[in-house]
Short mmCIF file of C-alpha atoms in Angstrom, two decimals:
data_model
loop_
_atom_site.label_atom_id
_atom_site.label_comp_id
_atom_site.label_asym_id
_atom_site.label_seq_id
_atom_site.Cartn_x
_atom_site.Cartn_y
_atom_site.Cartn_z
CA MET A 1166 166.58 32.02 164.97
CA SER A 1167 164.35 31.72 161.97
CA ALA A 1168 163.22 27.95 160.91
CA THR A 1169 161.52 27.39 157.65
CA VAL A 1170 158.07 25.62 157.67
CA PRO A 1171 157.75 22.89 155.13
CA ALA A 1172 154.54 23.31 152.86
CA SER A 1173 151.85 21.38 154.23
CA PRO A 1174 149.83 19.34 151.68
CA HIS A 1175 146.66 21.68 152.76
CA ASP A 1176 148.44 24.76 151.83
CA PRO A 1177 146.75 26.37 148.62
CA PRO A 1178 149.41 25.87 145.80
CA ASP A 1179 151.81 28.77 144.90
CA GLU A 1180 150.22 30.38 142.23
CA SER A 1181 152.89 32.94 141.55
CA PRO A 1182 154.88 32.39 138.40
CA LEU A 1183 158.38 30.34 139.03
CA VAL A 1184 160.32 32.77 136.40
CA ILE A 1185 159.78 36.46 135.93
CA ALA A 1186 161.67 38.47 133.46
CA ARG A 1187 160.70 42.39 133.48
CA GLY A 1188 162.23 44.65 130.78
CA LEU A 1189 164.93 42.20 129.78
CA THR A 1190 167.57 43.65 127.71
CA PHE A 1191 170.31 42.10 126.24
CA HIS A 1192 172.85 42.80 123.50
CA ARG A 1193 175.96 40.66 121.78
CA GLY A 1194 177.90 43.36 120.36
CA ASP A 1195 175.63 46.00 118.58
CA ARG A 1196 172.94 43.38 117.92
CA ALA A 1197 169.89 43.57 120.45
CA ILE A 1198 168.83 39.75 121.26
CA PHE A 1199 166.30 40.83 123.90
CA GLN A 1200 164.60 44.39 124.04
CA ASN A 1201 162.39 45.26 126.95
CA VAL A 1202 161.20 41.51 127.18
CA ASP A 1203 158.46 40.56 129.72
CA LEU A 1204 157.55 37.02 130.42
CA ASP A 1205 156.08 34.85 133.05
CA ILE A 1206 156.79 31.11 133.70
CA ARG A 1207 153.96 29.20 135.38
CA ARG A 1208 154.82 26.81 138.07
CA GLY A 1209 154.12 23.21 137.51
CA GLY A 1210 153.62 23.55 133.68
CA ILE A 1211 155.72 23.39 130.44
CA THR A 1212 156.30 26.32 128.82
CA ALA A 1213 157.85 26.62 125.43
CA ILE A 1214 159.78 29.19 124.03
CA MET A 1215 159.68 29.23 120.47
CA GLY A 1216 161.23 31.15 117.56
CA PRO A 1217 163.50 31.08 114.44
CA SER A 1218 167.05 29.93 114.70
CA GLY A 1219 169.30 32.72 116.15
CA ALA A 1220 166.24 34.43 117.91
CA GLY A 1221 168.03 34.12 121.23
CA LYS A 1222 166.16 31.27 122.71
CA THR A 1223 169.19 29.49 124.14
CA THR A 1224 170.46 32.89 125.19
CA LEU A 1225 167.40 33.34 127.37
CA LEU A 1226 168.06 29.91 129.28
CA ARG A 1227 171.48 30.85 129.82
CA LEU A 1228 170.25 34.34 131.11
CA ILE A 1229 167.43 32.51 133.39
CA GLY A 1230 170.57 30.10 134.72
CA GLY A 1231 172.78 32.99 135.33
CA GLN A 1232 175.33 32.02 132.98
CA LEU A 1233 174.81 35.43 131.42
CA ARG A 1234 173.98 38.83 132.74
CA PRO A 1235 171.05 40.77 131.28
CA ASP A 1236 172.28 44.57 130.00
CA ALA A 1237 168.91 46.06 131.55
CA GLY A 1238 165.99 44.52 133.58
CA ARG A 1239 165.47 41.74 135.70
CA ILE A 1240 164.86 38.03 135.97
CA GLU A 1241 163.87 36.49 139.08
CA VAL A 1242 163.61 32.69 139.63
CA ASP A 1243 161.74 31.48 142.83
CA GLY A 1244 162.04 35.19 144.05
CA ALA A 1245 165.31 35.42 143.68
CA CYS A 1246 167.01 38.06 141.21
CA VAL A 1247 169.41 35.77 139.55
CA HIS A 1248 171.97 38.09 138.45
CA GLU A 1249 172.07 39.99 141.74
CA LEU A 1250 173.12 36.87 143.48
CA GLY A 1251 176.82 36.30 144.65
CA ARG A 1252 178.40 32.91 143.32
CA ARG A 1253 177.57 30.93 146.33
CA GLU A 1254 173.89 32.02 146.19
CA LEU A 1255 173.51 31.40 142.35
CA TYR A 1256 175.08 27.61 142.95
CA GLN A 1257 172.62 27.14 145.68
CA LEU A 1258 170.06 28.14 143.39
CA ARG A 1259 171.14 26.02 140.49
CA LYS A 1260 170.91 23.00 142.82
CA ARG A 1261 167.25 23.43 142.37
CA MET A 1262 167.23 23.73 138.86
CA SER A 1263 168.91 21.94 135.65
CA MET A 1264 169.57 22.42 132.15
CA LEU A 1265 169.48 19.75 129.49
CA PHE A 1266 171.96 20.89 126.74
CA GLN A 1267 171.33 20.73 123.31
CA SER A 1268 174.38 18.28 122.95
CA GLY A 1269 173.61 16.46 125.91
CA ALA A 1270 177.09 17.67 127.45
CA LEU A 1271 177.62 14.47 129.19
CA PHE A 1272 181.14 14.08 130.73
CA THR A 1273 183.03 11.93 127.96
CA ASP A 1274 185.36 10.42 130.52
CA LEU A 1275 182.61 8.85 132.82
CA SER A 1276 180.38 5.85 131.98
CA VAL A 1277 176.27 6.49 132.09
CA PHE A 1278 176.20 5.32 135.39
CA ASP A 1279 178.96 8.09 136.95
CA ASN A 1280 177.53 11.09 134.82
CA VAL A 1281 174.10 10.40 136.70
CA ALA A 1282 175.67 9.97 139.79
CA PHE A 1283 178.20 13.11 139.35
CA PRO A 1284 175.56 15.45 140.76
CA LEU A 1285 174.71 13.26 143.58
CA ARG A 1286 178.38 12.63 144.53
CA GLU A 1287 179.28 16.38 144.37
CA HIS A 1288 176.30 17.70 146.32
CA THR A 1289 175.33 15.03 148.80
CA ARG A 1290 177.34 12.99 151.53
CA LEU A 1291 175.07 9.67 150.58
CA PRO A 1292 176.76 6.54 151.05
CA GLU A 1293 177.50 4.63 147.78
CA ASN A 1294 174.85 2.08 147.97
CA LEU A 1295 172.13 4.67 147.94
CA ILE A 1296 173.63 6.63 145.50
CA ARG A 1297 173.37 3.29 143.24
CA THR A 1298 169.75 2.91 144.22
CA LEU A 1299 169.06 6.55 143.12
CA VAL A 1300 171.00 6.40 139.95
CA LEU A 1301 169.28 3.14 138.87
CA MET A 1302 165.60 4.63 139.63
CA LYS A 1303 166.51 7.66 137.44
CA LEU A 1304 167.92 5.44 134.49
CA GLU A 1305 164.99 3.38 134.91
CA ALA A 1306 162.82 6.67 134.48
CA VAL A 1307 164.41 7.12 131.06
CA GLY A 1308 164.79 3.76 130.04
CA LEU A 1309 168.47 3.14 130.29
CA ARG A 1310 169.14 1.13 133.31
CA GLY A 1311 170.40 -1.49 131.12
CA ALA A 1312 173.05 0.79 129.59
CA ARG A 1313 174.66 2.25 132.89
CA ASP A 1314 177.99 0.72 132.22
CA LEU A 1315 178.18 2.13 128.78
CA MET A 1316 180.40 4.86 127.91
CA THR A 1317 178.89 8.29 126.51
CA SER A 1318 180.69 7.62 122.78
CA GLU A 1319 178.61 4.09 122.78
CA LEU A 1320 175.32 5.91 122.99
CA SER A 1321 173.04 7.10 120.11
CA GLY A 1322 171.84 10.78 120.06
CA GLY A 1323 168.73 9.67 121.47
CA MET A 1324 170.15 7.81 124.20
CA ALA A 1325 172.80 10.58 125.23
CA ARG A 1326 169.67 12.94 125.53
CA ARG A 1327 168.09 10.34 127.86
CA ALA A 1328 170.95 9.92 130.21
CA ALA A 1329 171.45 13.61 130.27
CA LEU A 1330 167.67 14.09 131.41
CA ALA A 1331 168.24 11.06 133.98
CA ARG A 1332 171.37 13.33 135.15
CA ALA A 1333 169.36 16.68 135.06
CA ILE A 1334 166.67 14.83 137.37
CA ALA A 1335 169.19 13.67 139.81
CA LEU A 1336 168.73 15.89 142.52
CA ASP A 1337 164.93 16.40 142.13
CA PRO A 1338 165.19 19.94 140.92
CA MET A 1339 161.99 22.04 141.02
CA MET A 1340 162.50 23.39 137.27
CA ILE A 1341 164.34 21.71 134.13
CA MET A 1342 165.20 23.98 131.26
CA TYR A 1343 165.30 21.94 127.63
CA ASP A 1344 167.51 23.34 125.00
CA GLU A 1345 166.41 22.15 121.56
CA PRO A 1346 165.57 18.55 123.05
CA PHE A 1347 164.25 17.29 119.71
CA SER A 1348 166.72 18.65 117.14
CA GLY A 1349 168.27 16.06 115.08
CA GLN A 1350 166.08 12.87 116.54
CA ASP A 1351 164.45 10.55 114.61
CA PRO A 1352 160.76 10.24 114.87
CA ILE A 1353 160.69 7.48 117.41
CA THR A 1354 163.25 9.00 119.58
CA MET A 1355 161.51 12.31 119.50
CA GLY A 1356 158.32 10.62 120.57
CA VAL A 1357 160.06 8.81 123.51
CA LEU A 1358 161.48 12.34 124.45
CA ILE A 1359 158.16 13.96 124.18
CA LYS A 1360 156.36 11.77 126.48
CA LEU A 1361 159.26 11.75 128.83
CA ILE A 1362 159.46 15.09 129.17
CA ARG A 1363 155.52 15.63 129.90
CA THR A 1364 155.50 12.19 132.35
CA LEU A 1365 158.49 13.52 134.28
CA ASN A 1366 156.98 17.21 134.45
CA ASP A 1367 153.89 15.76 135.87
CA ALA A 1368 155.26 12.81 138.10
CA LEU A 1369 157.87 14.84 139.85
CA GLY A 1370 155.97 18.08 140.12
CA LEU A 1371 158.56 19.90 137.99
CA THR A 1372 158.16 23.18 136.06
CA SER A 1373 159.73 22.76 132.53
CA ILE A 1374 160.94 25.45 129.85
CA ILE A 1375 161.41 24.09 126.48
CA VAL A 1376 163.54 25.98 123.99
CA SER A 1377 162.53 24.59 120.32
CA HIS A 1378 161.58 25.56 116.99
CA ASP A 1379 160.23 22.13 116.33
CA VAL A 1380 156.69 23.39 116.10
CA LYS A 1381 154.65 20.58 116.13
CA GLU A 1382 156.46 18.36 118.94
CA THR A 1383 156.68 21.03 121.18
CA ALA A 1384 153.12 22.62 120.69
CA SER A 1385 151.92 18.96 121.51
CA ILE A 1386 153.03 19.26 125.21
CA ALA A 1387 153.27 22.74 126.01
CA ASP A 1388 150.57 24.52 128.35
CA TYR A 1389 151.95 27.83 127.33
CA ILE A 1390 154.04 29.09 124.47
CA TYR A 1391 156.05 32.32 123.80
CA LEU A 1392 156.83 33.29 120.27
CA ILE A 1393 160.12 35.31 120.02
CA SER A 1394 161.54 37.02 117.03
CA ASP A 1395 163.90 39.84 116.71
CA GLY A 1396 164.31 40.64 120.33
CA LEU A 1397 160.82 40.85 121.09
CA VAL A 1398 157.67 38.60 122.38
CA VAL A 1399 155.72 38.65 119.02
CA ASP A 1400 152.86 36.67 120.83
CA HIS A 1401 152.20 34.27 123.67
CA GLY A 1402 149.52 32.09 124.85
CA PRO A 1403 148.25 28.34 125.21
CA PRO A 1404 148.89 26.42 122.07
CA ASP A 1405 145.20 26.34 120.78
CA ALA A 1406 144.85 30.09 121.31
CA LEU A 1407 148.06 30.73 119.30
CA GLU A 1408 146.61 28.55 116.37
CA ARG A 1409 143.86 31.17 116.16
CA SER A 1410 146.09 34.08 116.29
CA SER A 1411 145.39 36.46 113.27
CA SER A 1412 149.07 37.51 113.45
CA ALA A 1413 150.59 36.87 109.95
CA TRP A 1414 154.26 36.26 111.74
CA VAL A 1415 152.17 33.70 114.02
CA GLU A 1416 150.74 31.69 111.19
CA GLN A 1417 153.74 31.77 109.17
CA PHE A 1418 156.06 30.24 111.94
CA LEU A 1419 153.47 27.70 113.25
CA HIS A 1420 152.43 26.35 109.68
CA ALA A 1421 156.25 26.76 108.55
CA LEU A 1422 155.23 29.00 105.35
CA PRO A 1423 157.81 30.04 103.34
CA ASP A 1424 156.33 33.62 102.62
CA GLY A 1425 155.27 36.05 105.13
CA PRO A 1426 156.62 38.85 107.34
CA MET A 1427 160.04 36.60 107.71
CA SER A 1428 162.13 37.20 104.40
CA PHE A 1429 163.81 33.97 103.12
CA HIS A 1430 166.64 36.11 102.16
CA TYR A 1431 169.12 37.60 104.21
CA PRO A 1432 169.22 41.31 103.45
CA ALA A 1433 171.24 42.15 100.46
CA LEU A 1434 171.60 44.42 97.24
CA PRO A 1435 169.13 43.86 94.64
CA TYR A 1436 169.58 40.90 92.77
CA ALA A 1437 170.25 42.54 89.27
CA GLN A 1438 172.40 44.98 90.99
CA ASP A 1439 174.51 42.27 92.38
CA LEU A 1440 174.75 40.47 89.17
CA SER A 1441 175.94 43.88 87.30
CA LEU A 1442 172.88 43.69 85.15
CA GLU A 1443 171.98 47.50 86.00
CA MET B 1157 203.88 53.90 108.75
CA ILE B 1158 200.77 54.51 110.70
CA GLU B 1159 199.36 51.67 109.83
CA GLY B 1160 202.11 49.67 111.20
CA LEU B 1161 201.85 51.56 114.35
CA GLN B 1162 198.18 50.62 114.52
CA ARG B 1163 199.08 47.12 113.92
CA LEU B 1164 201.67 47.25 116.64
CA GLY B 1165 199.12 48.95 118.99
CA ARG B 1166 196.49 46.51 118.62
CA ALA B 1167 198.99 43.58 119.02
CA THR B 1168 200.22 45.01 122.32
CA LEU B 1169 196.55 45.90 123.39
CA PHE B 1170 195.74 42.05 122.76
CA TRP B 1171 198.68 40.79 124.31
CA PHE B 1172 198.00 42.60 127.64
CA ASN B 1173 194.52 42.23 127.56
CA ARG B 1174 195.03 38.11 127.47
CA LEU B 1175 197.79 38.58 129.79
CA GLY B 1176 195.02 40.35 132.21
CA ARG B 1177 192.46 37.73 131.68
CA ALA B 1178 195.26 34.83 132.13
CA THR B 1179 196.32 36.44 135.73
CA LEU B 1180 192.56 36.86 136.77
CA PHE B 1181 192.28 33.24 135.86
CA LEU B 1182 195.25 32.30 138.09
CA LEU B 1183 193.75 34.35 141.02
CA ARG B 1184 190.41 32.08 140.79
CA LEU B 1185 192.31 29.27 140.26
CA LEU B 1186 194.63 29.78 143.32
CA GLY B 1187 191.08 30.65 145.32
CA ALA B 1188 189.79 27.01 144.50
CA LEU B 1189 192.66 25.46 145.81
CA ALA B 1190 191.51 25.22 149.26
CA ALA B 1191 188.60 23.09 148.20
CA LEU B 1192 191.55 20.46 146.91
CA GLY B 1193 192.29 19.69 150.32
CA ARG B 1194 189.09 17.64 150.81
CA ARG B 1195 189.34 15.83 147.48
CA PRO B 1196 192.75 14.59 147.15
CA GLY B 1197 191.44 11.77 144.41
CA LEU B 1198 190.87 14.25 142.01
CA ILE B 1199 194.86 15.22 142.19
CA ALA B 1200 195.59 11.56 142.07
CA LYS B 1201 193.92 11.17 138.73
CA GLN B 1202 195.26 13.93 137.40
CA LEU B 1203 198.83 13.19 138.46
CA TYR B 1204 198.54 9.74 136.59
CA SER B 1205 197.26 11.42 133.60
CA VAL B 1206 200.02 14.18 133.42
CA GLY B 1207 202.63 12.49 135.29
CA VAL B 1208 202.73 8.66 134.91
CA LEU B 1209 201.77 8.89 131.38
CA SER B 1210 204.69 11.24 130.50
CA LEU B 1211 207.25 9.01 132.13
CA PRO B 1212 208.11 6.82 128.89
CA ILE B 1213 208.98 9.93 126.64
CA ILE B 1214 210.78 11.73 129.89
CA ALA B 1215 212.75 8.44 130.37
CA MET B 1216 213.52 7.74 126.90
CA SER B 1217 214.53 11.29 126.26
CA GLY B 1218 216.58 11.71 129.42
CA LEU B 1219 218.58 8.51 128.48
CA PHE B 1220 219.55 9.72 125.10
CA VAL B 1221 220.50 13.22 126.27
CA GLY B 1222 222.70 11.80 128.76
CA MET B 1223 224.34 9.38 126.24
CA VAL B 1224 224.91 12.13 123.81
CA LEU B 1225 226.47 14.22 126.75
CA GLY B 1226 228.37 11.34 127.35
CA LEU B 1227 229.79 10.84 123.94
CA GLN B 1228 230.29 14.91 123.47
CA GLY B 1229 231.93 15.39 126.38
CA TYR B 1230 234.41 12.35 125.69
CA ALA B 1231 234.98 13.49 122.37
CA ASN B 1232 236.27 17.26 123.69
CA LEU B 1233 237.71 16.15 127.25
CA VAL B 1234 239.89 13.19 125.68
CA ASP B 1235 242.19 15.74 124.19
CA PHE B 1236 243.09 17.12 127.29
CA GLY B 1237 243.56 13.65 129.09
CA ALA B 1238 240.31 14.90 131.44
CA THR B 1239 237.79 12.38 130.80
CA SER B 1240 237.62 11.68 134.35
CA SER B 1241 235.78 14.78 134.61
CA LEU B 1242 233.21 13.65 132.32
CA GLY B 1243 230.78 12.42 135.31
CA THR B 1244 230.88 16.00 136.28
CA VAL B 1245 230.43 17.50 133.01
CA VAL B 1246 227.46 15.10 132.42
CA ALA B 1247 225.84 15.63 135.94
CA LEU B 1248 226.25 19.49 136.14
CA SER B 1249 224.82 19.74 132.39
CA LEU B 1250 221.98 17.56 133.39
CA VAL B 1251 221.21 18.92 136.78
CA ARG B 1252 221.64 22.67 136.17
CA GLU B 1253 220.06 23.11 132.82
CA LEU B 1254 219.29 20.11 130.58
CA GLY B 1255 217.01 18.13 133.32
CA PRO B 1256 214.48 20.79 134.19
CA VAL B 1257 214.52 22.68 130.82
CA LEU B 1258 214.23 19.61 128.50
CA ALA B 1259 211.78 17.83 130.94
CA ALA B 1260 209.63 21.06 130.67
CA LEU B 1261 209.57 21.38 127.14
CA LEU B 1262 208.73 17.74 126.89
CA TYR B 1263 205.83 18.08 129.52
CA ALA B 1264 204.42 20.83 127.67
CA ALA B 1265 204.48 18.72 124.19
CA ARG B 1266 202.85 15.76 126.09
CA ALA B 1267 200.87 16.71 128.93
CA GLY B 1268 200.39 20.71 128.46
CA SER B 1269 199.03 20.02 124.74
CA ALA B 1270 196.58 17.41 126.05
CA LEU B 1271 195.39 19.63 128.97
CA THR B 1272 194.62 22.36 126.68
CA ALA B 1273 192.88 20.16 123.87
CA GLU B 1274 190.70 18.53 126.80
CA ILE B 1275 189.54 21.55 128.43
CA GLY B 1276 189.09 23.03 125.28
CA LEU B 1277 186.96 20.17 124.05
CA MET B 1278 185.06 20.11 127.21
CA LYS B 1279 184.29 23.76 126.67
CA ALA B 1280 183.33 22.88 122.82
CA THR B 1281 181.06 20.12 124.16
CA GLU B 1282 179.39 22.39 126.86
CA GLN B 1283 180.32 20.02 129.55
CA LEU B 1284 182.12 22.92 131.49
CA ALA B 1285 178.67 25.08 131.10
CA ALA B 1286 176.76 21.79 132.25
CA MET B 1287 178.86 21.37 135.24
CA GLN B 1288 178.42 25.17 136.40
CA MET B 1289 174.64 24.65 135.76
CA MET B 1290 175.01 21.65 138.42
CA ALA B 1291 176.44 24.15 140.78
CA VAL B 1292 179.95 22.74 140.35
CA ASP B 1293 182.59 25.18 140.00
CA PRO B 1294 185.02 23.92 137.05
CA PHE B 1295 187.85 25.89 138.80
CA ALA B 1296 187.55 23.67 141.66
CA ARG B 1297 186.75 20.25 139.86
CA VAL B 1298 188.56 20.57 136.73
CA PHE B 1299 191.33 23.41 136.40
CA ALA B 1300 192.87 23.40 139.94
CA PRO B 1301 193.45 19.58 140.22
CA ARG B 1302 194.98 19.45 136.73
CA PHE B 1303 197.10 22.77 137.75
CA VAL B 1304 198.24 21.09 141.07
CA ALA B 1305 198.97 17.76 139.73
CA GLY B 1306 201.05 19.36 137.03
CA VAL B 1307 203.10 21.53 139.35
CA ILE B 1308 203.89 18.30 141.51
CA ALA B 1309 204.66 16.20 138.86
CA MET B 1310 207.03 18.66 137.11
CA PRO B 1311 210.06 18.49 139.78
CA LEU B 1312 209.52 14.47 139.81
CA LEU B 1313 209.68 14.11 135.84
CA ALA B 1314 212.68 16.50 135.88
CA GLY B 1315 214.40 14.33 138.58
CA ILE B 1316 213.80 11.27 136.74
CA PHE B 1317 214.96 12.91 133.35
CA THR B 1318 218.08 14.01 135.16
CA ALA B 1319 218.81 10.34 136.82
CA ILE B 1320 218.30 8.44 133.57
CA GLY B 1321 220.41 10.81 132.11
CA ILE B 1322 223.22 10.51 134.16
CA LEU B 1323 222.79 6.72 133.88
CA GLY B 1324 222.72 7.07 130.06
CA GLY B 1325 226.03 9.25 130.21
CA TYR B 1326 227.69 6.37 132.42
CA PHE B 1327 226.78 3.60 130.17
CA VAL B 1328 228.40 5.35 127.01
CA ALA B 1329 231.25 7.14 129.25
CA VAL B 1330 232.19 3.87 131.32
CA GLN B 1331 230.72 0.82 129.57
CA GLN B 1332 231.64 1.82 125.67
CA LEU B 1333 234.56 4.37 125.97
CA GLY B 1334 236.32 2.94 128.79
CA VAL B 1335 236.18 5.76 131.55
CA ASP B 1336 237.03 4.55 134.77
CA SER B 1337 233.93 4.10 136.84
CA GLY B 1338 235.38 5.10 140.35
CA ALA B 1339 236.50 8.64 138.61
CA PHE B 1340 233.19 9.06 136.90
CA TRP B 1341 231.44 8.67 140.03
CA SER B 1342 233.77 10.19 142.60
CA GLN B 1343 234.28 13.35 140.23
CA MET B 1344 230.59 13.93 140.33
CA GLN B 1345 230.28 13.72 143.76
CA ALA B 1346 232.65 15.88 144.71
CA ALA B 1347 231.45 18.62 142.35
CA VAL B 1348 227.46 18.41 142.46
CA ARG B 1349 226.40 20.26 145.29
CA LEU B 1350 223.13 19.42 146.98
CA VAL B 1351 221.43 22.94 147.49
CA ASP B 1352 223.18 25.07 145.00
CA ASP B 1353 222.95 22.28 142.01
CA VAL B 1354 220.22 20.04 142.70
CA ILE B 1355 217.76 21.96 144.92
CA ASN B 1356 218.02 25.11 142.79
CA GLY B 1357 218.83 23.44 139.49
CA VAL B 1358 216.22 20.51 139.29
CA VAL B 1359 213.79 21.40 142.06
CA VAL B 1360 213.27 25.02 141.91
CA LYS B 1361 213.54 25.66 138.42
CA SER B 1362 211.36 22.92 137.46
CA VAL B 1363 208.63 23.77 140.05
CA VAL B 1364 208.97 27.40 138.35
CA PHE B 1365 208.69 25.95 134.99
CA GLY B 1366 205.66 23.70 136.26
CA TRP B 1367 203.60 26.43 137.39
CA VAL B 1368 204.31 28.60 134.18
CA ALA B 1369 203.50 25.50 131.83
CA ASN B 1370 200.29 24.22 133.82
CA TRP B 1371 199.12 27.97 133.83
CA ILE B 1372 199.67 28.32 130.05
CA ALA B 1373 198.21 24.97 129.42
CA VAL B 1374 194.87 25.03 131.61
CA PHE B 1375 194.40 28.89 130.57
CA GLU B 1376 194.72 28.23 126.92
CA GLY B 1377 192.08 25.40 127.25
CA TYR B 1378 189.76 27.68 129.23
CA ASP B 1379 189.99 30.65 126.75
CA ALA B 1380 190.04 28.58 123.70
CA ILE B 1381 187.43 29.52 120.78
CA PRO B 1382 185.39 26.59 121.06
CA THR B 1383 185.50 25.53 117.77
CA SER B 1384 188.00 22.90 115.92
CA GLU B 1385 190.02 25.34 114.73
CA GLY B 1386 190.11 27.38 118.04
CA ILE B 1387 191.15 24.40 119.85
CA SER B 1388 193.78 23.60 117.56
CA LEU B 1389 195.16 27.00 117.66
CA ALA B 1390 195.20 26.91 121.40
CA THR B 1391 197.00 23.88 121.53
CA THR B 1392 199.55 25.14 119.33
CA ARG B 1393 199.83 28.14 121.43
CA THR B 1394 200.34 26.14 124.49
CA VAL B 1395 203.44 24.40 123.39
CA VAL B 1396 204.93 27.65 121.63
CA ASN B 1397 204.41 29.86 124.39
CA THR B 1398 205.48 27.40 127.08
CA ALA B 1399 208.54 26.83 125.13
CA LEU B 1400 209.46 30.60 124.92
CA VAL B 1401 208.43 31.45 128.47
CA VAL B 1402 210.50 28.42 129.97
CA LEU B 1403 213.63 29.46 127.91
CA ALA B 1404 213.38 33.06 128.87
CA LEU B 1405 212.62 32.00 132.57
CA ASP B 1406 215.68 29.70 132.63
CA PHE B 1407 217.95 32.36 131.42
CA VAL B 1408 216.53 34.65 134.48
CA LEU B 1409 216.98 31.83 137.22
CA THR B 1410 220.44 30.71 135.74
CA ALA B 1411 221.52 34.29 136.27
CA ILE B 1412 220.38 34.11 139.79
CA PHE B 1413 221.57 30.96 140.63
CA PHE B 1414 224.73 30.64 138.81
CA GLY B 1415 225.45 33.77 137.65
CA ALA B 1416 228.80 35.48 138.86
#
């Protein structure tokens, strides 16, 4: 019989990447979303996946979470090849990872309290008074302890994201994936979310993956950034290194320049020809 | 001609594809039933939603259908001096056919459409995906409780529809048109058989209808395109397909139970 020995505080930290993608290829119909992509997500850090709309950022999170299967290549999370796991093993792995959806994806028939309590009630046999304590601690962390009795329809967009964040950390996961956490938020809410993501990551010892095209906000808290476009990793590195990149694409994306390698126009016939002037 | 054949082929392939996916969905649904034994509260909550909340429309419809049967039956039987058989006519019509069939059609319109819209919206707002990412199987947590609750509710609703329909027929025949109360009930008691009529008619038919109606409703929600138009189409398909399948199955079951 084997026993798992808990990590000692004196053990050296695990330096291996938490998520490893090698030769990742994924198509939607005939369109290649990823072609032979390699990337590593470092433990304990905040890694940002950035790129223009439609670059496949959300798809990457779904591949890491095992909701989609790659056409080729492999994705490992904490040493387990996600798409080779059976449903039971995949669900065991998912108990240790969380995802914050772009919409929040709160359950609309439950209150804020019950939403946060949901994973605890589903996966633990804790008594209700202990669940109450845990839920209030999670809600306190995101500043919504006073909103516990509200229904999700009564929350603003920013409050819904924070409630979803409280639910995401309910089971103390090893990793949280954030899908466009800042989109559609006012500057104050955005600032709150930025601070929360950084604080929670450091305080809880999480590994965070942020998918976003909000360059400034994401770069301000990311330890490492992958830039993806047209199915490829265009560049990657720490934010300050990418700032110094000589790539025209990177410069256009990071500084939101209208002209550059990325065309403003969707591919079309010549303008004059389309207007029948030729 | 060729184009017409191509369209027919595409439509046939589309329907077989959907039937295959619906069958695989049902198999996964049945596989998730075992987990429900430990969570009876999930079924109870859905029983309230699909059963108790359907009671007003079922009761009102049953009452009016029974009253119409009483009126129509009297108008036809009075010419032959056979109004004492009115109780039998009302009861057999309701027990064998109208009770289970109309209750199933009303259920599809009230509860089936709501199930499809609810599940479709959960899909569109990523609630199902969030559940999966929390390592909670939507088949065990969302689909199976709704399916089981619907299958349990259907015969109960059909029974209530039938009972209230008979009372409606009694009210019109006895209270309004002067048919003898004793004849109304005694003829009914003598003609309606427990196993052949009540069990086969109300119970077996409505369990079959409940199975099909809830399978269609839950699958359509699961399979809906996650847009407002997709959910609208899925909800319409639930009502239309349930109505067609229930009526077709009613013919088959009637031929088996009551055919010569």
